[in-house]
Short mmCIF file of C-alpha atoms in Angstrom, two decimals:
data_model
loop_
_atom_site.label_atom_id
_atom_site.label_comp_id
_atom_site.label_asym_id
_atom_site.label_seq_id
_atom_site.Cartn_x
_atom_site.Cartn_y
_atom_site.Cartn_z
CA MET Z 796 -35.10 14.31 -11.47
CA SER Z 797 -31.40 12.90 -10.74
CA GLU Z 798 -29.37 14.12 -7.61
CA LEU Z 799 -25.93 13.08 -9.08
CA ILE Z 800 -24.84 16.41 -10.63
CA ILE Z 801 -21.07 15.76 -12.67
CA TRP Z 802 -19.81 19.17 -13.99
CA THR Z 803 -17.51 19.89 -16.61
CA TYR Z 804 -16.32 22.77 -19.01
CA ASP Z 805 -19.19 23.83 -21.39
CA TRP Z 806 -16.28 23.38 -24.16
CA VAL Z 807 -13.04 22.17 -24.42
CA PRO Z 808 -10.32 21.62 -27.80
CA GLU Z 809 -10.70 18.72 -29.91
CA GLY Z 810 -6.96 17.12 -28.31
CA PRO Z 811 -8.40 16.16 -24.79
CA ARG Z 812 -12.01 15.40 -25.96
CA GLY Z 813 -12.72 11.69 -25.33
CA PHE Z 814 -10.35 12.01 -22.27
CA VAL Z 815 -11.50 14.82 -19.91
CA ARG Z 816 -11.71 13.71 -16.11
CA ASP Z 817 -15.30 13.65 -15.85
CA LEU Z 818 -15.46 10.78 -18.07
CA ARG Z 819 -14.16 9.06 -14.79
CA LEU Z 820 -17.53 9.83 -13.36
CA ARG Z 821 -19.65 9.09 -16.26
CA TRP Z 822 -18.15 5.71 -16.55
CA ALA Z 823 -18.95 4.67 -13.05
CA CYS Z 824 -22.25 5.80 -12.98
CA GLU Z 825 -22.91 3.89 -16.23
CA GLU Z 826 -21.62 0.75 -14.48
CA ALA Z 827 -23.66 1.28 -11.34
CA ASP Z 828 -26.85 2.37 -13.74
CA LEU Z 829 -26.72 5.81 -11.51
CA ALA Z 830 -28.92 8.33 -12.86
CA TYR Z 831 -26.91 11.48 -13.23
CA GLU Z 832 -27.38 15.36 -15.29
CA ILE Z 833 -23.98 17.05 -16.39
CA ARG Z 834 -23.72 20.33 -15.47
CA MET Z 835 -20.78 23.36 -17.11
CA VAL Z 836 -18.54 25.74 -15.65
CA PRO Z 837 -16.72 27.77 -18.73
CA PHE Z 838 -13.60 26.59 -19.90
CA ASP Z 839 -12.96 30.10 -20.70
CA GLY Z 840 -11.50 31.79 -17.13
CA ARG Z 841 -11.16 28.52 -15.19
CA GLN Z 842 -8.44 29.70 -13.83
CA THR Z 843 -10.17 31.54 -10.99
CA ASN Z 844 -13.59 31.48 -12.39
CA HIS Z 845 -15.13 28.29 -10.16
CA LEU Z 846 -12.03 28.07 -7.52
CA GLU Z 847 -14.81 27.84 -4.75
CA ARG Z 848 -16.42 24.95 -5.88
CA GLN Z 849 -12.79 23.31 -7.04
CA PRO Z 850 -9.81 24.81 -5.94
CA PHE Z 851 -7.52 24.03 -8.23
CA GLY Z 852 -9.58 25.67 -11.41
CA GLN Z 853 -9.98 22.21 -12.95
CA VAL Z 854 -13.24 19.66 -13.27
CA PRO Z 855 -14.80 17.36 -12.64
CA PHE Z 856 -16.92 17.69 -9.48
CA LEU Z 857 -19.82 16.22 -8.02
CA ASN Z 858 -22.87 16.82 -6.48
CA ASP Z 859 -25.02 14.45 -4.32
CA GLY Z 860 -27.55 15.92 -2.88
CA GLU Z 861 -26.32 18.45 -0.47
CA LEU Z 862 -22.46 17.35 -0.99
CA GLU Z 863 -20.47 18.56 -3.05
CA ILE Z 864 -16.77 17.07 -4.10
CA PHE Z 865 -14.10 17.31 -6.05
CA GLU Z 866 -11.16 15.43 -7.08
CA SER Z 867 -12.20 12.88 -9.80
CA GLY Z 868 -10.69 9.75 -7.36
CA ALA Z 869 -12.79 10.87 -4.13
CA GLY Z 870 -15.62 11.16 -6.57
CA LEU Z 871 -15.01 7.51 -7.47
CA LEU Z 872 -14.77 6.40 -4.21
CA HIS Z 873 -18.62 8.61 -3.31
CA LEU Z 874 -19.69 6.88 -5.84
CA ALA Z 875 -18.92 3.12 -4.77
CA ARG Z 876 -20.35 2.97 -1.69
CA LYS Z 877 -23.77 3.86 -3.48
CA SER Z 878 -23.50 0.69 -5.42
CA ASP Z 879 -21.91 -2.72 -5.05
CA ARG Z 880 -20.94 -2.83 -9.28
CA LEU Z 881 -18.06 -0.53 -8.17
CA MET Z 882 -16.85 -1.66 -5.24
CA PRO Z 883 -17.67 -5.10 -3.28
CA PRO Z 884 -19.10 -4.04 0.16
CA ASP Z 885 -16.97 -6.90 2.31
CA PRO Z 886 -14.18 -5.50 4.47
CA VAL Z 887 -11.67 -7.30 2.28
CA GLY Z 888 -13.20 -6.26 -1.07
CA GLU Z 889 -13.47 -2.58 -0.22
CA ALA Z 890 -9.99 -2.82 1.19
CA GLU Z 891 -7.98 -4.29 -2.00
CA THR Z 892 -10.20 -2.18 -4.08
CA LEU Z 893 -9.36 1.34 -1.74
CA GLN Z 894 -5.60 0.28 -2.24
CA TRP Z 895 -5.34 0.15 -5.64
CA THR Z 896 -7.45 3.13 -6.61
CA ILE Z 897 -5.28 5.08 -4.37
CA ALA Z 898 -2.28 2.86 -6.40
CA ALA Z 899 -3.75 4.47 -9.60
CA LEU Z 900 -3.56 8.14 -8.33
CA ASN Z 901 -0.38 7.85 -6.01
CA SER Z 902 1.79 5.35 -7.60
CA ILE Z 903 1.07 5.29 -11.66
CA GLU Z 904 -0.27 8.64 -12.71
CA MET Z 905 1.88 10.38 -10.03
CA VAL Z 906 4.66 9.68 -12.97
CA THR Z 907 2.48 9.50 -15.82
CA VAL Z 908 1.41 12.93 -15.64
CA PRO Z 909 4.18 14.74 -14.87
CA TRP Z 910 6.35 12.51 -17.57
CA TRP Z 911 3.38 13.12 -20.33
CA PHE Z 912 3.69 16.89 -19.07
CA LEU Z 913 7.26 16.90 -19.74
CA LYS Z 914 6.77 15.19 -22.65
CA ILE Z 915 4.42 17.38 -24.30
CA SER Z 916 6.41 20.03 -23.54
CA GLY Z 917 8.98 18.58 -26.30
CA ASP Z 918 11.34 17.00 -23.36
CA THR Z 919 10.86 13.69 -25.04
CA ASP Z 920 13.61 11.98 -22.92
CA ASN Z 921 12.97 13.33 -19.96
CA GLY Z 922 13.96 12.73 -16.26
CA LEU Z 923 11.11 10.89 -15.43
CA THR Z 924 11.50 8.36 -18.28
CA GLY Z 925 13.11 5.48 -15.95
CA TRP Z 926 10.88 5.75 -13.42
CA LEU Z 927 8.20 5.35 -15.36
CA GLY Z 928 9.47 2.37 -17.30
CA GLN Z 929 9.63 0.61 -13.55
CA ARG Z 930 6.38 1.78 -12.37
CA LEU Z 931 4.76 0.44 -15.74
CA ASP Z 932 6.71 -2.81 -15.53
CA HIS Z 933 5.88 -3.49 -11.99
CA LEU Z 934 2.30 -2.76 -13.18
CA GLU Z 935 2.99 -5.55 -15.96
CA ARG Z 936 3.80 -8.41 -13.60
CA VAL Z 937 0.83 -8.18 -11.93
CA LEU Z 938 -1.34 -7.62 -14.83
CA SER Z 939 -0.02 -10.59 -16.34
CA GLU Z 940 -0.91 -12.59 -13.69
CA ARG Z 941 -4.67 -11.50 -13.25
CA GLU Z 942 -7.75 -10.02 -14.86
CA TRP Z 943 -8.90 -7.57 -12.76
CA LEU Z 944 -7.11 -5.54 -9.89
CA ALA Z 945 -8.98 -6.14 -6.78
CA ALA Z 946 -11.25 -9.10 -5.32
CA ASP Z 947 -11.37 -10.87 -8.58
CA ARG Z 948 -13.68 -8.68 -10.92
CA PHE Z 949 -14.58 -5.12 -11.92
CA THR Z 950 -14.32 -2.03 -9.68
CA ILE Z 951 -13.39 1.29 -9.41
CA ALA Z 952 -9.74 0.61 -8.97
CA ASP Z 953 -10.02 -1.29 -12.93
CA LEU Z 954 -11.95 2.24 -14.17
CA LEU Z 955 -9.55 4.44 -12.70
CA MET Z 956 -6.12 2.42 -13.41
CA ALA Z 957 -7.27 1.82 -17.44
CA ASP Z 958 -8.34 5.88 -17.18
CA VAL Z 959 -4.84 6.69 -16.30
CA LEU Z 960 -3.04 3.44 -18.89
CA ARG Z 961 -4.94 4.56 -21.98
CA VAL Z 962 -3.56 7.68 -22.53
CA PRO Z 963 -2.11 7.55 -25.73
CA GLU Z 964 1.59 8.42 -24.98
CA VAL Z 965 1.47 6.18 -21.81
CA ARG Z 966 -0.21 3.36 -23.58
CA ALA Z 967 2.95 3.34 -26.68
CA PHE Z 968 5.22 3.56 -23.99
CA GLY Z 969 6.90 0.17 -24.37
CA ALA Z 970 5.90 -3.31 -24.84
CA ARG Z 971 4.01 -4.63 -22.10
CA PRO Z 972 1.20 -6.89 -23.51
CA ALA Z 973 -0.72 -7.65 -20.34
CA SER Z 974 -1.05 -4.35 -19.61
CA GLU Z 975 -2.13 -3.40 -23.59
CA ALA Z 976 -4.71 -6.47 -22.73
CA TYR Z 977 -6.11 -4.83 -19.90
CA VAL Z 978 -6.28 -1.68 -21.44
CA ALA Z 979 -8.38 -3.21 -24.84
CA ARG Z 980 -10.84 -4.95 -22.20
CA MET Z 981 -11.88 -2.50 -20.41
CA THR Z 982 -12.05 0.37 -22.70
CA ASP Z 983 -14.21 -2.26 -24.36
CA ARG Z 984 -16.47 -1.99 -22.00
CA PRO Z 985 -20.04 -1.15 -22.76
CA ALA Z 986 -20.22 1.77 -19.96
CA PHE Z 987 -16.41 2.90 -20.91
CA LYS Z 988 -17.79 3.29 -24.90
CA LYS Z 989 -21.39 5.40 -23.60
CA ALA Z 990 -19.33 7.44 -21.47
CA GLN Z 991 -16.71 8.05 -24.23
CA GLY Z 992 -19.18 9.17 -26.75
CA ASP Z 993 -21.26 11.10 -24.62
CA GLN Z 994 -18.51 13.25 -23.38
CA ILE Z 995 -17.64 13.43 -27.16
CA ASP Z 996 -20.48 14.35 -28.16
CA PHE Z 997 -21.07 16.85 -25.88
CA PHE Z 998 -17.99 18.87 -26.39
CA GLU Z 999 -18.98 18.71 -30.38
CA ALA Z 1000 -22.41 20.27 -29.80
CA ALA Z 1001 -20.44 22.89 -27.62
CA ASP Z 1002 -18.28 23.82 -30.59
CA LEU Z 1003 -21.94 25.30 -32.48
CA LYS Z 1004 -22.77 27.15 -29.39
CA ARG Z 1005 -19.12 29.07 -29.10
CA PRO Z 1006 -18.42 32.15 -30.48
CA GLY Z 1007 -15.57 32.83 -33.16
CA MET O 298 -1.70 -7.63 21.45
CA SER O 299 -2.22 -4.97 18.54
CA GLU O 300 -4.18 -5.38 15.50
CA LEU O 301 -2.90 -3.01 13.50
CA ILE O 302 0.95 -3.22 12.53
CA ILE O 303 2.68 -1.02 10.39
CA TRP O 304 5.11 -2.37 8.03
CA THR O 305 8.19 -0.80 6.83
CA TYR O 306 12.11 -1.07 6.20
CA ASP O 307 14.69 -2.44 8.23
CA TRP O 308 17.04 0.47 8.11
CA VAL O 309 17.05 3.43 5.71
CA PRO O 310 20.11 5.90 5.01
CA GLU O 311 20.30 8.66 7.14
CA GLY O 312 18.58 11.44 4.28
CA PRO O 313 14.79 10.33 4.72
CA ARG O 314 14.95 9.15 8.19
CA GLY O 315 11.94 10.99 9.81
CA PHE O 316 9.82 11.26 6.02
CA VAL O 317 9.77 7.68 5.41
CA ARG O 318 5.52 6.91 4.49
CA ASP O 319 5.00 4.88 7.57
CA LEU O 320 5.29 8.19 9.50
CA ARG O 321 1.95 8.82 8.20
CA LEU O 322 0.63 5.88 9.57
CA ARG O 323 2.17 6.05 12.77
CA TRP O 324 0.75 9.77 12.92
CA ALA O 325 -2.64 8.72 12.12
CA CYS O 326 -2.27 5.72 14.95
CA GLU O 327 -0.76 8.48 17.50
CA GLU O 328 -3.40 11.20 17.25
CA ALA O 329 -6.53 8.61 17.31
CA ASP O 330 -4.68 6.59 20.29
CA LEU O 331 -5.08 3.50 18.22
CA ALA O 332 -2.18 0.61 19.40
CA TYR O 333 -0.38 -0.73 16.65
CA GLU O 334 3.22 -2.69 16.22
CA ILE O 335 5.90 -2.23 13.96
CA ARG O 336 7.17 -4.74 11.97
CA MET O 337 9.84 -4.79 8.89
CA VAL O 338 11.07 -5.82 5.77
CA PRO O 339 14.58 -5.69 4.62
CA PHE O 340 15.96 -2.52 2.88
CA ASP O 341 18.22 -4.34 0.87
CA GLY O 342 16.44 -5.95 -2.26
CA ARG O 343 13.20 -4.13 -1.59
CA GLN O 344 12.57 -3.72 -5.41
CA THR O 345 11.76 -7.24 -5.52
CA ASN O 346 11.99 -8.57 -2.01
CA HIS O 347 8.36 -7.89 -0.71
CA LEU O 348 6.35 -7.42 -4.14
CA GLU O 349 3.24 -9.90 -3.01
CA ARG O 350 2.56 -7.64 -0.45
CA GLN O 351 3.46 -4.34 -1.62
CA PRO O 352 3.69 -4.59 -5.82
CA PHE O 353 5.90 -1.23 -6.31
CA GLY O 354 8.55 -2.78 -3.62
CA GLN O 355 7.70 0.32 -1.38
CA VAL O 356 6.05 0.76 2.16
CA PRO O 357 4.39 1.20 4.06
CA PHE O 358 1.55 -1.39 4.17
CA LEU O 359 -0.91 -2.28 6.74
CA ASN O 360 -2.18 -5.02 8.42
CA ASP O 361 -5.42 -4.48 10.14
CA GLY O 362 -6.61 -8.20 11.68
CA GLU O 363 -7.36 -10.45 7.84
CA LEU O 364 -7.06 -7.18 5.94
CA GLU O 365 -3.63 -6.07 4.03
CA ILE O 366 -3.82 -2.79 3.18
CA PHE O 367 -0.61 -1.02 0.83
CA GLU O 368 -0.14 2.62 -0.04
CA SER O 369 0.11 4.42 2.55
CA GLY O 370 -3.09 7.40 1.44
CA ALA O 371 -4.98 4.14 1.67
CA GLY O 372 -3.83 3.12 4.69
CA LEU O 373 -4.93 6.48 6.10
CA LEU O 374 -8.39 6.62 4.50
CA HIS O 375 -9.09 2.57 6.20
CA LEU O 376 -7.64 4.26 9.61
CA ALA O 377 -9.78 6.90 9.39
CA ARG O 378 -12.80 4.93 9.17
CA LYS O 379 -11.85 3.93 12.83
CA SER O 380 -11.47 6.98 14.31
CA ASP O 381 -13.73 9.90 14.82
CA ARG O 382 -10.67 11.70 15.45
CA LEU O 383 -9.69 11.06 11.54
CA MET O 384 -12.24 12.22 10.25
CA PRO O 385 -15.53 13.11 11.30
CA PRO O 386 -18.67 10.74 10.54
CA ASP O 387 -21.48 12.79 9.08
CA PRO O 388 -20.92 12.46 5.50
CA VAL O 389 -20.21 16.26 4.74
CA GLY O 390 -17.48 15.80 6.76
CA GLU O 391 -16.56 12.38 5.51
CA ALA O 392 -16.57 14.09 1.91
CA GLU O 393 -15.17 16.97 2.63
CA THR O 394 -12.08 14.85 4.46
CA LEU O 395 -11.78 12.34 1.02
CA GLN O 396 -11.84 15.42 -1.47
CA TRP O 397 -8.92 16.79 0.00
CA THR O 398 -6.82 13.92 1.12
CA ILE O 399 -7.31 13.09 -2.92
CA ALA O 400 -6.00 16.38 -3.25
CA ALA O 401 -2.80 15.91 -1.08
CA LEU O 402 -2.30 12.78 -3.40
CA ASN O 403 -3.69 13.52 -6.87
CA SER O 404 -2.64 17.26 -7.40
CA ILE O 405 -0.41 18.65 -5.09
CA GLU O 406 1.95 15.55 -4.32
CA MET O 407 1.48 14.58 -8.36
CA VAL O 408 3.23 17.61 -8.44
CA THR O 409 5.77 17.73 -5.80
CA VAL O 410 7.27 14.12 -5.93
CA PRO O 411 8.17 14.61 -9.67
CA TRP O 412 9.22 17.70 -9.59
CA TRP O 413 11.48 17.12 -6.95
CA PHE O 414 13.07 13.93 -7.79
CA LEU O 415 13.99 15.84 -10.98
CA LYS O 416 15.43 18.34 -8.68
CA ILE O 417 17.50 16.17 -6.86
CA SER O 418 18.67 14.95 -10.10
CA GLY O 419 20.36 17.57 -10.87
CA ASP O 420 17.58 19.40 -13.10
CA THR O 421 16.76 22.22 -10.51
CA ASP O 422 15.00 24.45 -13.08
CA ASN O 423 12.75 21.46 -14.78
CA GLY O 424 9.73 21.49 -16.79
CA LEU O 425 7.83 21.03 -13.45
CA THR O 426 8.22 24.18 -12.06
CA GLY O 427 5.79 26.22 -13.13
CA TRP O 428 3.39 23.87 -12.40
CA LEU O 429 4.67 23.38 -9.13
CA GLY O 430 4.07 27.24 -8.41
CA GLN O 431 0.98 27.48 -9.50
CA ARG O 432 -0.46 24.66 -7.96
CA LEU O 433 1.30 25.37 -4.49
CA ASP O 434 -0.60 29.25 -5.34
CA HIS O 435 -3.83 27.76 -5.48
CA LEU O 436 -3.26 25.62 -2.16
CA GLU O 437 -1.83 29.17 -0.46
CA ARG O 438 -4.83 30.64 -1.03
CA VAL O 439 -7.33 27.89 0.13
CA LEU O 440 -4.75 28.03 3.69
CA SER O 441 -5.00 31.86 4.23
CA GLU O 442 -8.74 31.54 4.41
CA ARG O 443 -8.49 28.66 6.94
CA GLU O 444 -7.06 26.85 9.45
CA TRP O 445 -7.86 23.28 8.36
CA LEU O 446 -8.72 21.87 4.69
CA ALA O 447 -11.98 20.00 5.84
CA ALA O 448 -14.30 20.37 8.44
CA ASP O 449 -13.67 22.72 10.41
CA ARG O 450 -11.00 20.52 12.25
CA PHE O 451 -7.95 18.31 12.36
CA THR O 452 -8.40 15.49 9.84
CA ILE O 453 -6.38 13.14 8.19
CA ALA O 454 -6.70 15.39 4.87
CA ASP O 455 -4.19 18.10 7.48
CA LEU O 456 -1.75 14.95 8.09
CA LEU O 457 -1.50 13.78 4.57
CA MET O 458 -1.31 17.57 2.98
CA ALA O 459 1.13 18.60 5.78
CA ASP O 460 3.17 15.54 4.91
CA VAL O 461 3.40 16.51 1.21
CA LEU O 462 4.48 20.23 1.99
CA ARG O 463 6.79 19.99 4.86
CA VAL O 464 9.25 18.01 2.55
CA PRO O 465 12.70 20.92 2.76
CA GLU O 466 13.12 21.52 -1.08
CA VAL O 467 8.79 21.97 -1.67
CA ARG O 468 8.61 24.52 1.50
CA ALA O 469 11.82 26.40 0.22
CA PHE O 470 10.01 26.91 -2.59
CA GLY O 471 8.79 30.47 -2.99
CA ALA O 472 7.40 32.32 0.09
CA ARG O 473 4.02 31.56 0.81
CA PRO O 474 3.81 32.55 4.42
CA ALA O 475 0.23 30.77 4.93
CA SER O 476 1.30 27.11 3.61
CA GLU O 477 4.07 27.73 5.90
CA ALA O 478 2.06 28.46 9.17
CA TYR O 479 -0.14 25.52 7.93
CA VAL O 480 3.11 23.36 8.15
CA ALA O 481 4.49 24.83 11.37
CA ARG O 482 1.44 24.24 13.40
CA MET O 483 1.07 20.45 12.33
CA THR O 484 4.18 19.37 12.52
CA ASP O 485 3.89 21.28 15.95
CA ARG O 486 1.31 19.09 16.98
CA PRO O 487 2.50 16.04 19.82
CA ALA O 488 1.22 13.40 17.86
CA PHE O 489 3.75 13.97 14.84
CA LYS O 490 6.81 14.82 17.14
CA LYS O 491 6.00 11.09 18.72
CA ALA O 492 5.63 9.60 15.24
CA GLN O 493 8.84 11.02 13.55
CA GLY O 494 10.91 11.12 16.91
CA ASP O 495 10.02 7.17 16.93
CA GLN O 496 10.87 6.70 13.42
CA ILE O 497 14.03 8.56 13.31
CA ASP O 498 15.21 6.37 16.81
CA PHE O 499 13.92 3.16 14.81
CA PHE O 500 16.35 3.57 12.08
CA GLU O 501 19.19 4.82 13.93
CA ALA O 502 18.84 1.57 16.35
CA ALA O 503 18.45 -0.20 13.19
CA ASP O 504 22.17 1.64 12.31
CA LEU O 505 23.89 -0.84 14.93
CA LYS O 506 22.12 -4.12 13.83
CA ARG O 507 23.35 -3.28 10.26
CA PRO O 508 26.44 -5.19 8.44
CA GLY O 509 29.88 -2.99 7.48
#
């Protein structure tokens, strides 16, 4: 029996399928050949029904034996210590992976997600647009000079950054060929395709069980 | 000679003094009694003058011997492995610290900073206001039930969350007594006061050297 358990919702609407963040942990496990199970908390009532395990009512969270870890970024950093395929074990490689993982969460996603949120709320040309452009331009410069963010090889930093950048509205925001090629390369990886396909299948199967 | 070097700007305007993020690393070093030096990159031209060391033109970044690490969150996680005073060494305590550190960066600061940015740009009642209220309410519930975020003791998760929450506009956003008491407790720590005082002194001294 697997010790790794990835928790997600028992159902989500069609829109977010393929983008729910359990995909980040599935993808990491697929890259590293780590066995895992998927378990569910109810989507209905998610604001309050699992706060003792995820204090913001979100998914995913991860079990690893006695450990329980919420926040997809924390789950990735935890999984990365279990397999060299996700992060090199030497101090320099580890530091590079760590800094680019945090950059994805706190320098890029801190702008992309609120910008996206305002945009889909109808505020297309919102006050975060200029800031988003600056951050993506900085990243474009980096990605035009290298294949991987950290340590000259695939790491969880690439997994996370690609997952942040592949959101369709972000991907369509201005022409940034190096970033686009990077997203295409990362999402062409078999482990990504397996994780995404499995997530979509999982939520499609859940349609059949859902009342109404 | 110290191996830890914290890099910041050589000057900032009065507004951000006491809030520039080198304070996070100073604070951690003070808590853990780790020796460090402060070094500077020019504030003028910061958008492009140190991109090879911090790809978004920001500060801080950290040197630890041969390692160079940008992103304050990554610097904190790196420093936390050097001292038990910043993170317990057992797997459960480490996982709790990690998840709450990432929560501060990616669940709370991902909303507070863009909301603050829109607010100081003049968009006071902006489209992130409701989301900010929800996130802070969730956190208030957690902080009303415990003194520390992780492992029943001070960790870098508290340092970071308190630094995120102590921004005056965030602190003034609605009455959340447990969060307010938490920020007051954390910023009353001698290590915080030392770090903040040193940063303010540092930038005040820089005024004297600045042309014009």
